């Protein structure tokens, strides 16, 4: 795949590997993964690439920053420099690498959609016309704080959320968004907290609805469609950022579940039940355990939307759940999809000693995967390892491991 670059590369925190061709990026990540898992797996780990590594993200969060303008002629040893008054600028974009208080004024981007930069330009013009100050993260002043944009890559639905600290002209904001995304759902959220995250205190709809729908299309080994799962996504819902490659991984996991034919699935660290809903027709019952309550609510709602009646959702930490309801090993399969921090040691020990014949582990962090495999491989052998590149231009990679009881 030809190498494409962006003029912001090197300062923008959005990409880390854009200076390499996509094939080089994947080769680098694969080598790093092989090295990290060398203790457990010495065979080559195949990587499923993202078909189009540009405009693949289905969600982005950007910051409005009122910041000191960096002077290119600045010289610390020159006293005259220090007496000159500071100049300020407004910037809307991803944060600078390693900085929480500065944004890059984005004028091109290959990550989300070709509509992103026109949208940012429309909102810059709107903010200037309305004389709305951007947020200063050091002084905690200003009105415009964050922008969240989400898109259903398989449905085309869009939602735009503006995070503010105070009132603004909602009508002209809606018009600015509509000038670029005429069919988008538009929301506003108040965030007066000190933490630099797009966390809303109150979300309200300015146009359309408070969610979008996305779907995952599951296929068999021949690429034939087997199942379609619809997901209702609110602005803050967790969903894999790369829809097209995620559905390849869900299809792959589904293929393993189909062959193993369990009666019961334990979907641990299950989020909103993506694996449970993808495999619900292949088992009698799936138990989805997740500690984040909103994800559980989303899962219950998505089960209803897809007319799935055999998935049970439990809001609990996995280490607590396995203590209160010991895993029944007969005709069971365990799916693990922990966060970047990996499994709680007590949860890993409980799974390792569960006696369940087959375990499928999906990891977004090879380092914590290796830590967990130290515990799991005391009782399990690894049969298969492969990876999926969900995150082109970043160092991250998703890994899928099949384990079988020794």
Coordinates of C-alpha atoms in Angstrom, one line a residue:
X1 CA 0.0 0.0 0.0
X2 CA 1.5 3.4 -0.9
X3 CA 2.8 5.6 1.8
X4 CA 0.6 8.7 2.6
X5 CA 1.8 11.4 4.9
X6 CA 0.2 14.2 6.8
X7 CA 1.9 17.6 7.4
X8 CA 1.0 17.3 11.1
X9 CA 2.9 14.1 11.6
X10 CA 5.6 14.3 14.3
X11 CA 3.8 16.8 16.5
X12 CA 0.2 15.5 16.4
X13 CA -0.6 12.7 18.9
X14 CA -3.1 11.1 16.5
X15 CA -0.5 9.0 14.6
X16 CA 2.8 7.4 15.6
X17 CA 3.9 5.4 12.5
X18 CA 2.6 7.4 9.6
X19 CA 6.1 7.9 8.3
X20 CA 6.3 4.2 7.5
X21 CA 4.4 2.4 4.7
X22 CA 1.4 0.4 6.0
X23 CA 3.2 -2.9 5.2
X24 CA 6.3 -1.7 7.2
X25 CA 4.0 -0.7 10.1
X26 CA 2.5 -4.1 10.2
X27 CA 5.8 -5.9 9.9
X28 CA 7.2 -3.8 12.8
X29 CA 4.2 -4.6 15.0
X30 CA 4.3 -8.2 14.1
X31 CA 8.0 -8.5 15.1
X32 CA 7.4 -6.7 18.4
X33 CA 4.4 -9.1 19.1
X34 CA 6.6 -12.2 18.2
X35 CA 9.2 -11.0 20.6
X36 CA 6.8 -10.2 23.4
X37 CA 5.2 -13.7 23.2
X38 CA 8.4 -15.6 22.4
X39 CA 8.3 -17.4 25.7
X40 CA 4.9 -18.9 24.8
X41 CA 4.8 -19.2 21.0
X42 CA 7.7 -19.5 18.5
X43 CA 5.7 -20.0 15.3
X44 CA 5.0 -17.1 13.0
X45 CA 1.9 -15.0 14.1
X46 CA -0.2 -14.0 11.0
X47 CA -1.6 -10.5 11.0
X48 CA -4.9 -9.5 9.4
X49 CA -4.5 -6.0 8.0
X50 CA -7.0 -3.2 7.7
X51 CA -8.1 -3.3 4.0
X52 CA -8.0 0.5 3.8
X53 CA -5.8 2.0 6.5
X54 CA -7.1 5.6 5.8
X55 CA -10.4 7.0 7.1
X56 CA -10.9 3.8 9.1
X57 CA -11.8 5.2 12.5
X58 CA -15.4 5.4 13.5
X59 CA -14.9 7.8 16.4
X60 CA -12.6 10.7 17.2
X61 CA -12.4 13.2 20.1
X62 CA -10.7 16.6 19.5
X63 CA -9.9 19.5 21.8
X64 CA -10.5 23.2 21.6
X65 CA -7.4 24.8 23.1
X66 CA -6.7 28.5 24.0
X67 CA -2.9 28.3 24.2
X68 CA 0.3 30.3 24.1
X69 CA 1.6 30.6 20.6
X70 CA 5.0 29.1 20.3
X71 CA 7.5 31.5 18.9
X72 CA 9.9 30.0 16.4
X73 CA 12.5 32.6 17.2
X74 CA 12.3 32.0 20.9
X75 CA 15.7 31.9 22.6
X76 CA 15.9 31.2 26.4
X77 CA 19.3 33.0 26.7
X78 CA 18.0 36.2 25.1
X79 CA 16.6 38.5 27.9
X80 CA 14.7 40.6 25.3
X81 CA 12.6 37.5 24.5
X82 CA 11.4 37.2 28.0
X83 CA 10.1 40.8 28.1
X84 CA 8.0 40.4 25.0
X85 CA 4.3 39.8 25.8
X86 CA 3.0 36.3 25.2
X87 CA 0.8 35.8 22.2
X88 CA -2.1 33.4 22.3
X89 CA -3.8 31.3 19.6
X90 CA -6.9 29.1 19.3
X91 CA -6.4 25.5 18.1
X92 CA -8.9 22.8 17.3
X93 CA -7.6 19.3 16.8
X94 CA -5.8 16.3 18.4
X95 CA -3.5 17.0 21.2
X96 CA 0.2 17.5 20.7
X97 CA 2.3 14.4 21.4
X98 CA 2.9 14.3 25.2
X99 CA 0.9 17.4 26.0
X100 CA -2.5 17.7 27.6
X101 CA -2.8 21.5 27.3
X102 CA -2.0 22.0 23.6
X103 CA -3.9 21.0 20.4
X104 CA -2.6 20.9 16.9
X105 CA -4.7 23.1 14.5
X106 CA -5.7 20.3 12.2
X107 CA -6.0 21.1 8.5
X108 CA -5.6 17.6 7.2
X109 CA -6.2 14.1 8.7
X110 CA -6.2 10.6 7.3
X111 CA -7.9 8.9 10.3
X112 CA -11.6 9.4 10.5
X113 CA -13.3 10.6 7.3
X114 CA -12.8 13.1 4.5
X115 CA -15.6 15.2 6.0
X116 CA -13.6 15.8 9.3
X117 CA -11.5 18.8 8.1
X118 CA -14.4 20.5 6.4
X119 CA -16.4 20.1 9.6
X120 CA -13.6 21.5 11.7
X121 CA -13.3 24.5 9.3
X122 CA -17.1 25.1 9.6
X123 CA -16.9 25.1 13.4
X124 CA -13.9 27.4 13.5
X125 CA -15.8 29.9 11.4
X126 CA -18.9 29.5 13.6
X127 CA -16.8 30.0 16.8
X128 CA -15.2 33.1 15.4
X129 CA -18.5 34.5 14.3
X130 CA -20.1 33.9 17.7
X131 CA -16.9 35.1 19.5
X132 CA -16.7 32.0 21.6
X133 CA -13.4 31.4 23.4
X134 CA -11.7 28.0 23.3
X135 CA -10.9 26.3 26.6
X136 CA -7.7 27.1 28.5
X137 CA -6.7 23.9 30.3
X138 CA -4.3 25.7 32.6
X139 CA -6.7 28.5 33.7
X140 CA -9.9 26.5 33.3
X141 CA -11.5 29.3 31.3
X142 CA -13.3 29.4 28.0
X143 CA -16.5 27.9 26.6
X144 CA -15.7 25.4 23.8
X145 CA -14.0 22.3 25.2
X146 CA -14.2 19.1 23.2
X147 CA -15.7 17.8 20.0
X148 CA -16.7 14.1 19.6
X149 CA -17.7 12.8 16.2
X150 CA -18.9 9.2 15.6
X151 CA -19.9 7.4 12.4
X152 CA -21.4 4.1 11.6
X153 CA -19.1 2.7 8.9
X154 CA -21.7 0.1 7.8
X155 CA -24.8 2.3 8.3
X156 CA -23.5 5.8 7.4
X157 CA -25.2 7.3 10.5
X158 CA -23.3 10.2 12.3
X159 CA -23.4 11.9 15.6
X160 CA -21.6 15.1 16.6
X161 CA -21.3 16.2 20.2
X162 CA -20.0 19.6 21.4
X163 CA -18.7 19.7 25.0
X164 CA -19.0 23.2 26.5
X165 CA -18.7 24.9 29.9
X166 CA -21.4 27.5 29.3
X167 CA -24.3 28.5 27.0
X168 CA -23.9 29.1 23.3
X169 CA -26.0 29.7 20.2
X170 CA -27.4 26.2 19.6
X171 CA -29.2 27.2 16.4
X172 CA -26.1 28.5 14.6
X173 CA -24.0 25.6 15.8
X174 CA -26.5 23.1 14.3
X175 CA -26.4 25.1 11.0
X176 CA -22.6 24.9 11.0
X177 CA -22.6 21.1 11.4
X178 CA -25.4 20.7 8.9
X179 CA -23.4 22.7 6.3
X180 CA -21.0 19.7 6.2
X181 CA -23.0 16.8 7.6
X182 CA -26.7 17.5 6.7
X183 CA -28.0 14.3 8.2
X184 CA -26.0 14.1 11.4
X185 CA -27.5 13.8 14.9
X186 CA -26.3 16.7 16.9
X187 CA -25.9 17.0 20.7
X188 CA -24.4 19.2 23.3
X189 CA -22.9 18.3 26.7
X190 CA -21.8 20.4 29.6
X191 CA -18.4 19.6 31.1
X192 CA -17.2 21.9 33.9
X193 CA -14.9 19.3 35.5
X194 CA -11.1 19.9 35.8
X195 CA -10.1 16.6 34.2
X196 CA -9.3 16.9 30.5
X197 CA -11.7 14.3 29.3
X198 CA -14.8 14.4 27.1
X199 CA -17.0 13.4 30.0
X200 CA -20.5 14.9 30.0
X201 CA -22.4 16.2 33.0
X202 CA -25.6 16.6 30.9
X203 CA -26.1 15.5 27.3
X204 CA -29.0 17.0 25.4
X205 CA -30.2 16.5 21.8
X206 CA -30.1 19.6 19.5
X207 CA -31.2 17.7 16.4
X208 CA -32.2 14.1 15.6
X209 CA -31.6 11.5 18.3
X210 CA -29.1 10.7 21.1
X211 CA -27.6 7.6 19.4
X212 CA -26.7 6.0 16.1
X213 CA -26.9 2.5 14.9
X214 CA -24.0 0.4 13.6
X215 CA -23.9 -3.1 12.5
X216 CA -21.3 -5.9 12.4
X217 CA -21.6 -8.3 9.5
X218 CA -20.3 -11.7 10.4
X219 CA -19.0 -14.0 7.6
X220 CA -17.7 -17.6 7.4
X221 CA -14.4 -18.7 6.0
X222 CA -15.6 -18.4 2.5
X223 CA -16.6 -14.8 3.1
X224 CA -20.4 -15.6 3.0
X225 CA -22.6 -13.6 5.4
X226 CA -23.7 -15.7 8.3
X227 CA -25.1 -13.2 10.8
X228 CA -25.7 -9.5 11.3
X229 CA -25.7 -7.8 14.7
X230 CA -27.0 -4.3 15.2
X231 CA -25.5 -2.0 17.9
X232 CA -27.2 1.1 19.3
X233 CA -24.3 3.5 20.2
X234 CA -24.6 6.5 22.4
X235 CA -21.8 9.1 22.2
X236 CA -19.9 7.4 25.1
X237 CA -20.6 3.7 24.2
X238 CA -17.6 1.5 24.0
X239 CA -17.2 0.0 20.5
X240 CA -14.2 -1.1 18.6
X241 CA -12.8 1.9 16.8
X242 CA -12.1 0.1 13.5
X243 CA -15.5 -1.4 12.4
X244 CA -14.4 -3.2 9.3
X245 CA -11.4 -5.0 10.8
X246 CA -13.3 -5.7 14.1
X247 CA -15.9 -7.6 12.2
X248 CA -13.2 -9.7 10.7
X249 CA -12.0 -10.6 14.2
X250 CA -15.6 -11.2 15.4
X251 CA -16.1 -13.5 12.4
X252 CA -12.9 -15.4 13.2
X253 CA -13.8 -15.9 16.9
X254 CA -17.3 -17.0 15.7
X255 CA -15.7 -19.6 13.5
X256 CA -13.8 -21.1 16.4
X257 CA -16.9 -21.1 18.6
X258 CA -18.8 -22.9 15.8
X259 CA -16.2 -25.6 15.6
X260 CA -15.9 -26.0 19.4
X261 CA -19.8 -26.1 19.7
X262 CA -20.1 -25.2 23.5
X263 CA -23.5 -25.2 25.2
X264 CA -22.5 -22.3 27.4
X265 CA -20.2 -19.3 26.8
X266 CA -18.6 -17.3 29.6
X267 CA -18.0 -13.9 28.0
X268 CA -15.7 -12.3 30.6
X269 CA -14.8 -8.6 30.4
X270 CA -17.6 -8.7 27.8
X271 CA -18.3 -5.0 27.4
X272 CA -21.6 -4.5 25.7
X273 CA -21.7 -8.2 24.8
X274 CA -20.2 -8.0 21.3
X275 CA -18.9 -11.6 21.4
X276 CA -22.1 -12.9 23.1
X277 CA -24.3 -11.3 20.5
X278 CA -22.1 -12.4 17.7
X279 CA -22.2 -16.1 18.9
X280 CA -25.7 -16.2 20.5
X281 CA -27.1 -18.6 17.8
X282 CA -24.2 -21.0 18.4
X283 CA -24.9 -21.8 22.1
X284 CA -27.7 -22.5 24.5
X285 CA -26.6 -19.7 26.9
X286 CA -24.0 -16.9 27.1
X287 CA -23.1 -15.2 30.3
X288 CA -21.6 -11.7 29.8
X289 CA -19.7 -10.2 32.7
X290 CA -18.6 -6.6 32.7
X291 CA -17.9 -4.1 35.5
X292 CA -18.9 -0.9 33.6
X293 CA -22.6 -0.4 34.1
X294 CA -23.4 1.7 31.0
X295 CA -21.8 -1.1 28.9
X296 CA -24.2 -3.6 30.5
X297 CA -27.2 -1.3 29.8
X298 CA -26.1 -1.1 26.2
X299 CA -25.7 -4.9 26.0
X300 CA -29.2 -5.5 27.4
X301 CA -30.6 -3.0 24.9
X302 CA -28.7 -4.5 22.0
X303 CA -29.8 -8.0 22.9
X304 CA -33.4 -6.8 22.6
X305 CA -32.8 -5.0 19.3
X306 CA -31.4 -8.2 17.9
X307 CA -34.1 -10.4 19.4
X308 CA -31.4 -12.4 21.4
X309 CA -32.9 -14.0 24.5
X310 CA -30.1 -16.4 25.6
X311 CA -27.6 -13.8 26.9
X312 CA -27.4 -13.0 30.6
X313 CA -25.6 -9.8 31.6
X314 CA -23.9 -9.4 35.0
X315 CA -22.5 -6.1 36.2
X316 CA -19.5 -7.2 38.3
X317 CA -15.8 -7.3 38.4
X318 CA -14.7 -10.6 36.8
X319 CA -12.6 -11.5 39.9
X320 CA -15.7 -11.1 42.1
X321 CA -18.1 -12.9 39.7
X322 CA -15.9 -16.0 39.5
X323 CA -15.7 -16.1 43.3
X324 CA -19.5 -15.8 43.8
X325 CA -20.5 -18.0 40.9
X326 CA -17.8 -20.6 40.2
X327 CA -17.4 -21.4 36.5
X328 CA -19.2 -24.6 35.5
X329 CA -16.8 -26.5 33.2
X330 CA -19.2 -28.9 31.5
X331 CA -19.8 -28.1 27.8
X332 CA -18.5 -24.5 28.5
X333 CA -16.2 -22.1 26.6
X334 CA -14.5 -19.0 28.1
X335 CA -14.0 -15.9 26.0
X336 CA -11.7 -13.3 27.6
X337 CA -11.4 -9.7 26.3
X338 CA -9.8 -7.7 29.2
X339 CA -8.9 -4.0 29.0
X340 CA -5.3 -2.8 28.4
X341 CA -4.4 -3.5 32.0
X342 CA -5.1 -7.2 31.5
X343 CA -6.8 -9.6 33.8
X344 CA -7.0 -9.3 37.6
X345 CA -4.6 -12.0 39.0
X346 CA -7.5 -13.6 40.9
X347 CA -9.6 -13.8 37.7
X348 CA -6.7 -15.3 35.7
X349 CA -6.2 -17.9 38.5
X350 CA -9.9 -18.8 38.5
X351 CA -9.9 -19.2 34.8
X352 CA -6.7 -21.2 34.8
X353 CA -8.2 -23.6 37.5
X354 CA -11.7 -23.7 36.0
X355 CA -11.3 -27.0 34.1
X356 CA -13.1 -25.5 31.1
X357 CA -11.7 -27.2 28.0
X358 CA -11.3 -24.2 25.7
X359 CA -10.5 -20.6 26.3
X360 CA -10.3 -17.8 23.6
X361 CA -8.3 -14.8 24.7
X362 CA -8.6 -11.5 22.8
X363 CA -6.0 -8.9 23.9
X364 CA -5.4 -5.2 23.0
X365 CA -2.0 -5.2 24.9
X366 CA 0.6 -7.9 24.2
X367 CA 2.5 -7.0 27.4
X368 CA -0.4 -7.8 29.7
X369 CA -1.3 -10.8 27.5
X370 CA 2.1 -12.2 28.2
X371 CA 1.6 -11.7 32.0
X372 CA -1.7 -13.4 31.9
X373 CA -0.4 -16.3 29.8
X374 CA 2.1 -17.0 32.6
X375 CA -0.8 -17.9 34.8
X376 CA -3.1 -19.5 32.2
X377 CA -0.4 -21.8 30.7
X378 CA 0.1 -23.5 34.0
X379 CA -3.0 -25.4 33.1
X380 CA -3.5 -24.7 29.4
X381 CA -1.6 -25.1 26.2
X382 CA -1.7 -22.6 23.3
X383 CA -3.0 -24.0 20.1
X384 CA -3.2 -20.9 17.9
X385 CA -2.1 -17.2 17.9
X386 CA -3.0 -14.6 15.3
X387 CA -3.3 -10.8 15.3
X388 CA -5.5 -8.1 13.8
X389 CA -4.3 -4.6 13.0
X390 CA -7.2 -2.5 14.3
X391 CA -5.0 0.6 14.7
X392 CA -3.1 1.6 11.6
X393 CA -0.4 4.3 12.2
X394 CA -0.2 3.5 15.9
X395 CA 1.9 1.0 17.9
X396 CA -1.2 -1.0 19.0
X397 CA -2.3 -4.4 17.8
X398 CA -5.0 -6.8 18.7
X399 CA -4.1 -10.4 19.5
X400 CA -6.2 -13.6 19.5
X401 CA -5.1 -16.7 21.3
X402 CA -6.8 -20.1 21.5
X403 CA -6.0 -22.2 24.6
X404 CA -6.9 -25.8 25.4
X405 CA -6.8 -27.6 28.7
X406 CA -3.7 -29.7 29.2

